[in-house]
PDB file of C-alpha atoms in Angstrom:
ATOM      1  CA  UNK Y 120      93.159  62.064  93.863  1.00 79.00           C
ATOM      2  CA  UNK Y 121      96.501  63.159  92.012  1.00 78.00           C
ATOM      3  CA  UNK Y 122      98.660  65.994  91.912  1.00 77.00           C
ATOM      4  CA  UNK Y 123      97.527  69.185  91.868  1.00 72.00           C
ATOM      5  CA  UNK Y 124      94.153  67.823  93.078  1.00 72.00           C
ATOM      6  CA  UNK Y 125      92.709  71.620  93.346  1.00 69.00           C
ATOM      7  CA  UNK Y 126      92.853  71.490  89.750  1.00 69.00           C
ATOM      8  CA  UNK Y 127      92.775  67.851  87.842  1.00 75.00           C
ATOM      9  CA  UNK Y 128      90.217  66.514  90.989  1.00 75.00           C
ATOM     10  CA  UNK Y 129      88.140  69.218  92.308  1.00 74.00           C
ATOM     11  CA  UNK Y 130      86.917  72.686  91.798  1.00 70.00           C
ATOM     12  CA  UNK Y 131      88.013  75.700  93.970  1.00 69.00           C
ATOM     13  CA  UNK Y 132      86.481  79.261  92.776  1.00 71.00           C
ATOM     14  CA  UNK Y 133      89.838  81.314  93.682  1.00 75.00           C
ATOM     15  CA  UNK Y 134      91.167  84.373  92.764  1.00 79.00           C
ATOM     16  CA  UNK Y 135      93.585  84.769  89.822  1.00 85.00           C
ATOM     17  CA  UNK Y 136      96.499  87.480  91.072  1.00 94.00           C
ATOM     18  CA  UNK Y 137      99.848  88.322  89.737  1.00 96.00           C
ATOM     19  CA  UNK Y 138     102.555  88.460  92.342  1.00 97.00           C
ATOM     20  CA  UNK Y 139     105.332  90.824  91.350  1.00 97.00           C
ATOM     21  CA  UNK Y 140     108.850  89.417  92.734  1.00 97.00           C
ATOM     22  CA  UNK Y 141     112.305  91.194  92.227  1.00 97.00           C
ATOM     23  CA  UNK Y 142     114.806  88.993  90.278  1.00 95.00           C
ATOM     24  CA  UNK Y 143     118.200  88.573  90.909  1.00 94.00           C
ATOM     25  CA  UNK Y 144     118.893  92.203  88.795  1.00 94.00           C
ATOM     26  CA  UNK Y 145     116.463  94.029  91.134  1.00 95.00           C
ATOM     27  CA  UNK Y 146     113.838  93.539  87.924  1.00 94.00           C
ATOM     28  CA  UNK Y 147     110.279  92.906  88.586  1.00 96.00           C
ATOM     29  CA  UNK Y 148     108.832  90.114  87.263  1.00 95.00           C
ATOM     30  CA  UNK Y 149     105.101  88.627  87.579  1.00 96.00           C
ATOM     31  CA  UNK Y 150     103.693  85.403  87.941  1.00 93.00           C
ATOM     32  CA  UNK Y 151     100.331  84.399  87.593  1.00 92.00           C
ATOM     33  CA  UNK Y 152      98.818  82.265  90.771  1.00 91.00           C
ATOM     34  CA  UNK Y 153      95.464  81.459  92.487  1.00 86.00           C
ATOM     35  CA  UNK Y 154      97.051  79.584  95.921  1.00 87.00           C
ATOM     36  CA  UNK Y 155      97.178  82.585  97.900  1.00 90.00           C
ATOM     37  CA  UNK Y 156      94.591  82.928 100.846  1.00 91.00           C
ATOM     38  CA  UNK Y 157      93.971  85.129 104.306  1.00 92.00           C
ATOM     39  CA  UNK Y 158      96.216  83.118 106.972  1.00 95.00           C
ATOM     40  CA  UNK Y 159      96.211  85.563 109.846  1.00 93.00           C
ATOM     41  CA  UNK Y 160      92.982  87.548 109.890  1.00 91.00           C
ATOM     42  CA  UNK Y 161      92.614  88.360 113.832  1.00 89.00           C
ATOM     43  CA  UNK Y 162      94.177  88.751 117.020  1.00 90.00           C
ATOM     44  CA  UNK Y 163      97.870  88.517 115.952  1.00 92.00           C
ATOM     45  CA  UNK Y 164     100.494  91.548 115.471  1.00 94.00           C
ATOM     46  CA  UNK Y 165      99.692  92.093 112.093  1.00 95.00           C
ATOM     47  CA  UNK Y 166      97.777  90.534 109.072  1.00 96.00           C
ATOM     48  CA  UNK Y 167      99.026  88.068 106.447  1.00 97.00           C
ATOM     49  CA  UNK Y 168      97.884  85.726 103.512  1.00 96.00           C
ATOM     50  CA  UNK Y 169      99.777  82.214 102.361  1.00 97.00           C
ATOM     51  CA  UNK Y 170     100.792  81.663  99.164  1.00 96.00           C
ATOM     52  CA  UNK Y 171     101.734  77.850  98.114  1.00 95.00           C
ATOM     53  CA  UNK Y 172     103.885  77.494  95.187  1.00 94.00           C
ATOM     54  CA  UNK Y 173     106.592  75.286  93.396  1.00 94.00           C
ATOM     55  CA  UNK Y 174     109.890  76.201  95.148  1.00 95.00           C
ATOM     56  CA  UNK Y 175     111.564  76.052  91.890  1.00 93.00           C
ATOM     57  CA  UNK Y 176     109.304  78.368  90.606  1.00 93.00           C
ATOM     58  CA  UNK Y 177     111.135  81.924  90.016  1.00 93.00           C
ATOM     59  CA  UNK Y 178     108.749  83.378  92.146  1.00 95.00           C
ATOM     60  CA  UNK Y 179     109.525  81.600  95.220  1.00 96.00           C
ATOM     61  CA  UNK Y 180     112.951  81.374  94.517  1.00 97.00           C
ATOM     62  CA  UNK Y 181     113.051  85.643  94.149  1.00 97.00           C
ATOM     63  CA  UNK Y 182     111.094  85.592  98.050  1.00 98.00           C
ATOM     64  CA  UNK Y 183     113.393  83.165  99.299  1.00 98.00           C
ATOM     65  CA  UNK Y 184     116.118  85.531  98.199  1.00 97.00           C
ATOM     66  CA  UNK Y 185     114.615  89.227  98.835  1.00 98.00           C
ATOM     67  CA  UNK Y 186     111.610  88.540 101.101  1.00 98.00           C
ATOM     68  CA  UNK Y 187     109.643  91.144  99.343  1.00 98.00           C
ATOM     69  CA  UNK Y 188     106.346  90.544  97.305  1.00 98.00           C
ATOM     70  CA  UNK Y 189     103.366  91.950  95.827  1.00 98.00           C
ATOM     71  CA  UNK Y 190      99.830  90.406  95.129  1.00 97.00           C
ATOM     72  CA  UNK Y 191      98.364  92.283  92.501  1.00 97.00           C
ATOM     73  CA  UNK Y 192      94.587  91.263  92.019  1.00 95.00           C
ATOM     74  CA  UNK Y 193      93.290  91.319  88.617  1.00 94.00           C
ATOM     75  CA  UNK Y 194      89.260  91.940  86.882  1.00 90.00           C
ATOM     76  CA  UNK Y 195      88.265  88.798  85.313  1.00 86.00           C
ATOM     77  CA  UNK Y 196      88.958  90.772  81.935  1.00 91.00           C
ATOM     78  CA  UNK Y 197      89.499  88.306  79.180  1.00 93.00           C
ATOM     79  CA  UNK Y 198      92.891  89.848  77.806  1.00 95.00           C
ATOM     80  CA  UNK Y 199      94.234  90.245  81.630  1.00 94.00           C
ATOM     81  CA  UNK Y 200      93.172  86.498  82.019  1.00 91.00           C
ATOM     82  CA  UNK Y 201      94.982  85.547  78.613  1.00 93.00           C
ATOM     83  CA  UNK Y 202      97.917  87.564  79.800  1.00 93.00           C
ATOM     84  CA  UNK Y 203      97.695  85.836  82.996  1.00 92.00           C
ATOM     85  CA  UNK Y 204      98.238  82.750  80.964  1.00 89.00           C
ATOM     86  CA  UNK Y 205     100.703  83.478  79.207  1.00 89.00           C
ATOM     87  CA  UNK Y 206     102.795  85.139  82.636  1.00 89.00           C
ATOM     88  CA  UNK Y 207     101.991  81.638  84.853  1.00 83.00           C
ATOM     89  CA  UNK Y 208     104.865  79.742  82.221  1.00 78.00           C
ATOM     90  CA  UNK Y 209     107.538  78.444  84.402  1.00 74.00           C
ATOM     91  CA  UNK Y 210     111.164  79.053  83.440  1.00 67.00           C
ATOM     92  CA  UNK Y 211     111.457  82.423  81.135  1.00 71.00           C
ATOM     93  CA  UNK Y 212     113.754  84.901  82.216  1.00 80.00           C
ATOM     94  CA  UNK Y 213     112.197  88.154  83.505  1.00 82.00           C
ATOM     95  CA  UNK Y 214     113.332  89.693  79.867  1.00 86.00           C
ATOM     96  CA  UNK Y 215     111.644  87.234  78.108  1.00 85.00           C
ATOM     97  CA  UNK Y 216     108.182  87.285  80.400  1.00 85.00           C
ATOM     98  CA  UNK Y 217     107.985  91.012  80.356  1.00 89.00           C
ATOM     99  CA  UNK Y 218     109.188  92.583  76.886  1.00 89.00           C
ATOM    100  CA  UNK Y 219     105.321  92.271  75.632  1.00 91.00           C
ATOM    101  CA  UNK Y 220     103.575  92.623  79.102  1.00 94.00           C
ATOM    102  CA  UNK Y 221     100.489  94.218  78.889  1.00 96.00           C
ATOM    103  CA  UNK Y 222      99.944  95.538  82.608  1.00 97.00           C
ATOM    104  CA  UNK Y 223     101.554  99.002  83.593  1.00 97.00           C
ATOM    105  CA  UNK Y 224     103.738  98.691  86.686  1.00 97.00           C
ATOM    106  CA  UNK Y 225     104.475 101.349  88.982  1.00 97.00           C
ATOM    107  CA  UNK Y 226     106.746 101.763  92.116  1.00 97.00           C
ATOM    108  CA  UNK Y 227     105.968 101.410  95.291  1.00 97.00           C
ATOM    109  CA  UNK Y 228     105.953 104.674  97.809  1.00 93.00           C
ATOM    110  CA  UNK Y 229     107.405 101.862 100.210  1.00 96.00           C
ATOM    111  CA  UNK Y 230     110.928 101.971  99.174  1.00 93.00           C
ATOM    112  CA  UNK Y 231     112.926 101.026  96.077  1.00 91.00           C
ATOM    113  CA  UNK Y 232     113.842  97.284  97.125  1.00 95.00           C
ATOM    114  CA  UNK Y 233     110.144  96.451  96.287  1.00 98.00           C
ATOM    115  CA  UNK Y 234     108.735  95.197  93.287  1.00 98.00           C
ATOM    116  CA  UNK Y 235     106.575  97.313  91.171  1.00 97.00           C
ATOM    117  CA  UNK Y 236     102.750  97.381  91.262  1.00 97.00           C
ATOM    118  CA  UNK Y 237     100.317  96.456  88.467  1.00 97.00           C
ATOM    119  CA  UNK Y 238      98.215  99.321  87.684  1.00 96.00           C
ATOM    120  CA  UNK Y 239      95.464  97.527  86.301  1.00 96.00           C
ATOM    121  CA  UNK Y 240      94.941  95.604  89.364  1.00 96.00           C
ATOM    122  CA  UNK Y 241      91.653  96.669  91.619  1.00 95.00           C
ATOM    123  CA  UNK Y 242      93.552  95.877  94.555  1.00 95.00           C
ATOM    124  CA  UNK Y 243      97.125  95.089  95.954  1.00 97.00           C
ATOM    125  CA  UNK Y 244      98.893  94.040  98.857  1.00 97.00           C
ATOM    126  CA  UNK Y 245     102.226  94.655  99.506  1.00 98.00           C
ATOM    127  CA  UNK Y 246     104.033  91.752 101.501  1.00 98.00           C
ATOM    128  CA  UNK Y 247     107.221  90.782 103.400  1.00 98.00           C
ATOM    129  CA  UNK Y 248     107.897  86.957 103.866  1.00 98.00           C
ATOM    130  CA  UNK Y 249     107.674  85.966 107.723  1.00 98.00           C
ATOM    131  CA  UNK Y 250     110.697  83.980 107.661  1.00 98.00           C
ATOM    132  CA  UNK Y 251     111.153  84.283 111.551  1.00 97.00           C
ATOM    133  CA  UNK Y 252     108.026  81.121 111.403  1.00 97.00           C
ATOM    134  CA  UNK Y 253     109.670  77.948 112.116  1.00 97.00           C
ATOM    135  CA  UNK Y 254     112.897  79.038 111.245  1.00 97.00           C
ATOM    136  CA  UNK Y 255     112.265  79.598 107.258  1.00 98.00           C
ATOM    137  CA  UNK Y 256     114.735  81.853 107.283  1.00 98.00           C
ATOM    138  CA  UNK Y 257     117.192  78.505 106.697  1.00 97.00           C
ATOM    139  CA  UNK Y 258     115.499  78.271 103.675  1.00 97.00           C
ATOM    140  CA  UNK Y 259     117.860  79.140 101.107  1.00 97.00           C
ATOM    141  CA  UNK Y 260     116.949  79.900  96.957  1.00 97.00           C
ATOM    142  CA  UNK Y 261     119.162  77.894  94.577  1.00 94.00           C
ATOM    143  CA  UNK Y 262     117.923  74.426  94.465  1.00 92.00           C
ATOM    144  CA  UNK Y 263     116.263  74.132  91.386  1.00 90.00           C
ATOM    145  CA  UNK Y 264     116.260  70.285  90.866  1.00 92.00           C
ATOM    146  CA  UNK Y 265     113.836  69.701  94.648  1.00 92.00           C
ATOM    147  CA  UNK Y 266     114.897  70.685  98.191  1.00 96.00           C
ATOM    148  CA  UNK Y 267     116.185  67.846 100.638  1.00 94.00           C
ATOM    149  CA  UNK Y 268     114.098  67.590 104.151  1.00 92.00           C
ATOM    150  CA  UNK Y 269     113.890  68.107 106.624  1.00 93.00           C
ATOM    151  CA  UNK Y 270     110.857  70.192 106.106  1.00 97.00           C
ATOM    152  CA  UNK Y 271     108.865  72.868 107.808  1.00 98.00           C
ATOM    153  CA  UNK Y 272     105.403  72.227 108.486  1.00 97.00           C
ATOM    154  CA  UNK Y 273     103.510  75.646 107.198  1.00 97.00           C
ATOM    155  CA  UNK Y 274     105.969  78.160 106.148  1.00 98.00           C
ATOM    156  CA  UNK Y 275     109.300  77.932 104.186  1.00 98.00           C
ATOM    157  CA  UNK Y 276     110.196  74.864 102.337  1.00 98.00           C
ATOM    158  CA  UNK Y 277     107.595  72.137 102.780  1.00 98.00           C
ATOM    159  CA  UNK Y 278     108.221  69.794 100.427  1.00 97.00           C
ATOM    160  CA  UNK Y 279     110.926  68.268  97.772  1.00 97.00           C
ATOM    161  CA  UNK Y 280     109.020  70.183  95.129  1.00 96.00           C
ATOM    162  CA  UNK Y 281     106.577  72.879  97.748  1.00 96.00           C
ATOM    163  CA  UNK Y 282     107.302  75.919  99.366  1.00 97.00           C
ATOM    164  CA  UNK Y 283     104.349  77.890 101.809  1.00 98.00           C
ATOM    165  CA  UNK Y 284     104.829  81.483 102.906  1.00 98.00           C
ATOM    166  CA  UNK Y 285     102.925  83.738 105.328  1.00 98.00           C
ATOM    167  CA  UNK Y 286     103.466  86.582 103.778  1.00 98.00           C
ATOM    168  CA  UNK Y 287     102.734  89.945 106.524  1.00 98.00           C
ATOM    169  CA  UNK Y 288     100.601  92.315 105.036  1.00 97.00           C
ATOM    170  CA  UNK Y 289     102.512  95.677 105.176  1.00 97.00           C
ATOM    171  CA  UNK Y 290     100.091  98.211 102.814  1.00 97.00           C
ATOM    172  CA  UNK Y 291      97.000  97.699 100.795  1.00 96.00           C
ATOM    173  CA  UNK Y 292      96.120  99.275  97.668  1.00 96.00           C
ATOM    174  CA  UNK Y 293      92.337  99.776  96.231  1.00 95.00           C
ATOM    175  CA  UNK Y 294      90.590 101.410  93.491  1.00 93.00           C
ATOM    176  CA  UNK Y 295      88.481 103.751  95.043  1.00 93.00           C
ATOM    177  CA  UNK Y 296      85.551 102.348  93.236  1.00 91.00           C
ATOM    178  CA  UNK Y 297      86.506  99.069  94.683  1.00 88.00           C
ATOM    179  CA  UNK Y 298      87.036 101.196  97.977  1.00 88.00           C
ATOM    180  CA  UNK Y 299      83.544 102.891  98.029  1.00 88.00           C
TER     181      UNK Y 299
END
């Protein structure tokens, strides 16, 4: 068992989305990800999903900052897979990632601090970071070299090189073919 065990040790049939994230601009940018599940699914105040990520990752460093995300879930078309690809590289700035993007974004109808939605997607959830959970909301964006612990448990910064968040549910999109 190594690193990244999900992928070098095992097999996991997940779900390829792109998670739009606002960068520091107020720019949307996507990233490519499959660690994103249902977390709370019943009997709480509202619903959410966790995503696991790098914390150096641009992605978690735009939700540490702005709180706001969207999971945009893609078909298993082959060019949205190869552009999927080509998205999940770590380190480009948003101008560089997005001058040849091939999905359509639109806005969100939830305000204008959100990021924009990917119209090719058959379904999408708009977020909000829960960083009231164990206190995330210490977590601070910026350290791009590893975070020092101590470290929260589930949500926040879990790890030198980890970050977890329950992200609340606030809206969800569907394709009304996907609907019916």
């Amino acid at each position: 068992i190594v690193d990244n065990f999900y992928q070098t040790s095992a097999f996991f049939p997940m779900p390829t989305i792109l998670i739009s994230t606002l960068d520091d601009d107020g720019n949307t940018t996507l990233g490519a990800y499959s660690l994103c599940f249902p977390y709370y699914i019943a009997g709480k105040d509202y619903y959410a999903m966790i995503l696991e990520c790098r914390n150096s990752s641009n992605t978690a460093q735009n939700i540490l900052r702005t709180k706001k995300v969207t999971l945009n879930f893609i078909t298993d078309e082959r060019k949205y897979f190869k552009e999927a690809v080509r998205l999940g590289f770590p380190g480009d700035t948003t101008e560089e990632k997005m001058k040849d993007c091939i999905f359509t974004l639109e806005k969100s109808t939830l305000g204008e601090d959100r990021p924009e939605l990917v119209n090719e997607s058959y379904q999408v959830f708009e977020c909000t970071w829960d960083d009231s959970l164990e206190d995330a909301f210490n977590d601070k964006p910026g350290n791009l070299e590893g975070y020092e612990g101590p470290y929260r448990n589930f949500n926040g910064i879990t790890s030198k090189f980890g970050a977890h968040f329950i992200l609340k549910i606030d809206k969800i999109w569907m394709k009304e073919t996907y609907y019916n």
